[in-house]
Short mmCIF file of C-alpha atoms in Angstrom, two decimals:
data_model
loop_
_atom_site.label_atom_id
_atom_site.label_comp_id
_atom_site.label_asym_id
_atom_site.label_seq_id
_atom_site.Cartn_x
_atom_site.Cartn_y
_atom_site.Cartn_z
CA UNK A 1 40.33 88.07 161.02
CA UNK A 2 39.90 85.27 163.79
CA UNK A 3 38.24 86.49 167.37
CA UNK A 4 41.00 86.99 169.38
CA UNK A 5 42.81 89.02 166.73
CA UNK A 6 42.24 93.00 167.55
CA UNK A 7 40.99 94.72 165.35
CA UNK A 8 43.87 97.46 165.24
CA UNK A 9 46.58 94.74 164.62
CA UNK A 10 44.11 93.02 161.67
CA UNK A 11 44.23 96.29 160.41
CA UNK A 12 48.11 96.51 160.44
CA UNK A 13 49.25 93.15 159.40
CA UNK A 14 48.47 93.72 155.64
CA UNK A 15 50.49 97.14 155.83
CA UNK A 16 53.38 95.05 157.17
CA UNK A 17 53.02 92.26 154.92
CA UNK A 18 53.21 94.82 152.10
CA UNK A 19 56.29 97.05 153.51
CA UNK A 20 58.30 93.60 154.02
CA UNK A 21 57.72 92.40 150.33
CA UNK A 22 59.01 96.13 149.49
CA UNK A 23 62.38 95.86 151.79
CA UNK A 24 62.43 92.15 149.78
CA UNK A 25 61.96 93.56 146.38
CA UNK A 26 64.69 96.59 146.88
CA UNK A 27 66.90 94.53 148.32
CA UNK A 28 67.20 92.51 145.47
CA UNK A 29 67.14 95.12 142.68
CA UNK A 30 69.82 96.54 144.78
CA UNK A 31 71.99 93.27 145.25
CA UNK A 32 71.50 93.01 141.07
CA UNK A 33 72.80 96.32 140.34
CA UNK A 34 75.45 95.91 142.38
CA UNK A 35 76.87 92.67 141.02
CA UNK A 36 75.91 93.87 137.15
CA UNK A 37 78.31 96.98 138.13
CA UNK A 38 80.79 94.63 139.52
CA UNK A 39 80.71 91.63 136.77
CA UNK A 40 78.99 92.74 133.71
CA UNK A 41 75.63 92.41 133.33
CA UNK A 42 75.97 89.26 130.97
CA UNK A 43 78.08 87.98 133.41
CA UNK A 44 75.89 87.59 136.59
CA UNK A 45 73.47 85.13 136.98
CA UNK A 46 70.11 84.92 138.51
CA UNK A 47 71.26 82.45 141.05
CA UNK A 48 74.30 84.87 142.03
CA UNK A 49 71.87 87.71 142.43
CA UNK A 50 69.27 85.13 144.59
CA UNK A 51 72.66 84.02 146.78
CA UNK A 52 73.56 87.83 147.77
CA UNK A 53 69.98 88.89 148.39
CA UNK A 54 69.46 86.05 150.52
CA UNK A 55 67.01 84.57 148.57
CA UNK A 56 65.75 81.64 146.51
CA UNK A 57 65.97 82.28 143.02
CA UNK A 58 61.77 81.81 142.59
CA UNK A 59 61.66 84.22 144.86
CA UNK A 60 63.90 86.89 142.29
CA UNK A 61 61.67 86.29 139.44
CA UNK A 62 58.39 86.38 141.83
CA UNK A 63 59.00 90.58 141.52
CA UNK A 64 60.89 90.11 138.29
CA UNK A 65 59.89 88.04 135.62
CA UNK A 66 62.93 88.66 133.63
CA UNK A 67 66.71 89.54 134.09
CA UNK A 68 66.12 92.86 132.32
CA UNK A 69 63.32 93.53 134.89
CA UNK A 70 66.26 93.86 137.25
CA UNK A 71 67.15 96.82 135.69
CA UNK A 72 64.14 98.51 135.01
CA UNK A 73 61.32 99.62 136.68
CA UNK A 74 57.92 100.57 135.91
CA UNK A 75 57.05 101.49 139.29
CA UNK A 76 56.49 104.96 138.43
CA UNK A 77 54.35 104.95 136.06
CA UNK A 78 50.96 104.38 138.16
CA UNK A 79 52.10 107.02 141.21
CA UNK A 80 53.18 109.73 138.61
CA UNK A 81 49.94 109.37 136.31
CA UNK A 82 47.93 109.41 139.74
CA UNK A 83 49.42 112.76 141.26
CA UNK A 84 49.55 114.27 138.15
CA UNK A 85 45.66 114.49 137.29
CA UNK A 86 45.91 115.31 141.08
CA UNK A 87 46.94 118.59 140.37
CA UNK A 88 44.93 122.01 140.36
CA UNK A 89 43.07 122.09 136.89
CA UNK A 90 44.74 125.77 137.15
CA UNK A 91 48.48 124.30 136.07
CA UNK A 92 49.68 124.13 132.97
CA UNK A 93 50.58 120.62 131.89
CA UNK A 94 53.83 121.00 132.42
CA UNK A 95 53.37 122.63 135.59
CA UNK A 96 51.23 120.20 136.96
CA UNK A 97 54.50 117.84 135.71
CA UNK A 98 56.73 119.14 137.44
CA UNK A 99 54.73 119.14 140.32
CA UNK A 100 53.59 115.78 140.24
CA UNK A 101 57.88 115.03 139.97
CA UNK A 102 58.68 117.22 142.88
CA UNK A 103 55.99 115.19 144.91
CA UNK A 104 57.18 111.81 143.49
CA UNK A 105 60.80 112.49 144.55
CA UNK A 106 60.53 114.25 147.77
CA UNK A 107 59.76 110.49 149.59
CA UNK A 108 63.03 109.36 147.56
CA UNK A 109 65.43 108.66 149.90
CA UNK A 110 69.45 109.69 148.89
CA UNK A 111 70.24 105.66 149.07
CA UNK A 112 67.18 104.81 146.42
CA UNK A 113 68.21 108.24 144.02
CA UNK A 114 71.88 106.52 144.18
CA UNK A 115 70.34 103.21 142.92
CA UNK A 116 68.24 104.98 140.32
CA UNK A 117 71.34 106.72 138.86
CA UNK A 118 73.31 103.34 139.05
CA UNK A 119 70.25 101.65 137.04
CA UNK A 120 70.76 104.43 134.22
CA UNK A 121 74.71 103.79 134.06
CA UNK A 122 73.84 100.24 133.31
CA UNK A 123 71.29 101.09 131.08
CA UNK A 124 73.23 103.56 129.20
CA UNK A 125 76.91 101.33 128.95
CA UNK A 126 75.09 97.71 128.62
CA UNK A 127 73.99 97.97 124.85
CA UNK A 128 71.64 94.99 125.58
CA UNK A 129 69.73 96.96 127.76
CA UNK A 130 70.24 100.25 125.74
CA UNK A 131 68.21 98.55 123.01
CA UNK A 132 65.76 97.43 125.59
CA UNK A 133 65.16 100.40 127.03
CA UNK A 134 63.62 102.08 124.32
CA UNK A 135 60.88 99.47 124.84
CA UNK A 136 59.97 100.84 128.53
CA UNK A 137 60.77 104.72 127.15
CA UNK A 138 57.93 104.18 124.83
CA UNK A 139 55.30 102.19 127.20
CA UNK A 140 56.07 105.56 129.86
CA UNK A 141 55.32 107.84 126.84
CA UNK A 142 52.16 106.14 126.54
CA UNK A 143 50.88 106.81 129.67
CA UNK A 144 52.15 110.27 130.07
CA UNK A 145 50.21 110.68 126.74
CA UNK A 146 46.94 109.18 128.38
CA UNK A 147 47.13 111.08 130.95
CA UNK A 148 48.07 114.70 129.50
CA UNK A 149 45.07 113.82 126.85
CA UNK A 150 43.14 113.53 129.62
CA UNK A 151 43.79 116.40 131.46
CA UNK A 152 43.76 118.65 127.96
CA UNK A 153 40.54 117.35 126.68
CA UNK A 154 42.78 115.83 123.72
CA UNK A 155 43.26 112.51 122.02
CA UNK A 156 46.43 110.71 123.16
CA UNK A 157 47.62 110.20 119.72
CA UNK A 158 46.86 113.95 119.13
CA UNK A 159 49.84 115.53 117.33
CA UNK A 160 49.94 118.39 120.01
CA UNK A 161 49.60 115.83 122.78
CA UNK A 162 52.69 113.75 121.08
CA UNK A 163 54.62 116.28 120.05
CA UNK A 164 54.20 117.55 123.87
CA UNK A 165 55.49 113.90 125.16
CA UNK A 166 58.05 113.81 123.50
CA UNK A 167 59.44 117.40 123.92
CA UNK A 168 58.95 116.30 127.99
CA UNK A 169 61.13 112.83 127.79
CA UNK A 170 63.71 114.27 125.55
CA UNK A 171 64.26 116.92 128.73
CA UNK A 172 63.87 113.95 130.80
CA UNK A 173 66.60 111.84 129.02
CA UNK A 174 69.15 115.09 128.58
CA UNK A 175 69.32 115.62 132.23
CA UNK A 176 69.70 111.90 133.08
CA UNK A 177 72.12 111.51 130.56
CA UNK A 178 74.05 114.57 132.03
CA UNK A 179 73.28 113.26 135.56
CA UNK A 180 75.46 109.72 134.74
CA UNK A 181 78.27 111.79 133.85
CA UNK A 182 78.05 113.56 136.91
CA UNK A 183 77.29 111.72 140.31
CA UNK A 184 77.74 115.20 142.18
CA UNK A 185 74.17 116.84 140.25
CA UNK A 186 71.52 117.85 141.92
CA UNK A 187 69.11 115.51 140.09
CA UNK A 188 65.21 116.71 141.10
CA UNK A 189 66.47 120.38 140.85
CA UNK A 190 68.08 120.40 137.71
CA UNK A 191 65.09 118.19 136.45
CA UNK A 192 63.36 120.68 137.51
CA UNK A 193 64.79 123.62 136.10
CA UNK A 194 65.19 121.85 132.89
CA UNK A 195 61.13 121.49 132.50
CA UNK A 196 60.78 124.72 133.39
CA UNK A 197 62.00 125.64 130.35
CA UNK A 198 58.78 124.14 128.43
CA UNK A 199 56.81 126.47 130.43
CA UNK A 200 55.37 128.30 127.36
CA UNK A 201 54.77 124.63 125.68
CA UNK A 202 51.45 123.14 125.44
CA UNK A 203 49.33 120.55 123.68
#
């Protein structure tokens, strides 16, 4: 901070400077999806992505390293596993899940739930990034099993703990499979519902 910079607008500019790269990175995960929809997804190029975001092409794999980072998305991983052990040590695991989802997707706008459900019709049509996606399933089972191990006293490669895990994404992946057949679901709520069901499972 120089001298004649206040100290309220010192305080903003990194705020700012943060918010703009996120408007930057959207836009071109957005612009991506969009042309893999339109052209294939081995048919679009880096450079065609860079030209409708409005960007240089350093600048696409600045926030992503690799065309298939385009597609997916890990930016979940560190909010969910942070409101989850947020949650009252009186919830069951799964209640404290579906909590910690509810919280995550109530600042979700409609536009960004559209792009998430147009980033799981690629995934799930595109066998190239079918295949890769079990690679980023099975990092995100990791964590959720850190973090219910944690919160359950347990081991993370605990059979309970993995058995748990897996019961949760395979609820996960039904509903978002059901949810690219049909654009008109109510995504969060039938999530929702869905993990309810595991109400009575625990590791």
């Amino acid at each position: 901070m120089t001298p004649q910079t206040p100290p309220e607008q010192a305080k903003t500019v990194p705020g700012l400077r943060e918010r703009k790269k996120a408007r930057t990175k959207a836009a071109i995960q957005r612009e991506a999806v969009r042309l893999f929809r339109e052209q294939g997804y081995t048919g679009t190029t880096v450079e065609q992505i860079a030209e409708a975001a409005e960007v240089a092409p350093s600048t696409v794999f600045r926030y992503f390293p690799t065309k298939q980072d385009l597609v997916f998305s890990r930016d979940y991983d560190l909010p969910f596993a942070t409101m989850f052990q947020a949650q009252s040590p009186d919830l069951t695991p799964i209640q404290a899940e579906r909590q910690a989802i509810r919280t995550m997707l109530e600042d979700v706008t409609d536009q960004e739930l559209a792009l998430q459900r147009e980033r799981w019709l690629l995934i799930v049509s595109e066998p190239e990034l079918w295949g890769a996606s079990l690679g980023s399933i099975t990092r995100s089972m990791q964590v959720m099993s850190e973090q219910v191990a944690k919160r359950a006293g347990r081991d993370a490669g605990d059979a309970a703990v993995r058995a748990y895990t897996g019961a949760v994404f395979g609820v996960m992946l039904q509903v978002s499979l059901e949810w690219a057949n049909d654009p008109e679901m109510d995504f969060p709520t039938a999530l929702d519902e869905a993990l309810h069901c595991l109400e009575d499972l625990r590791p």
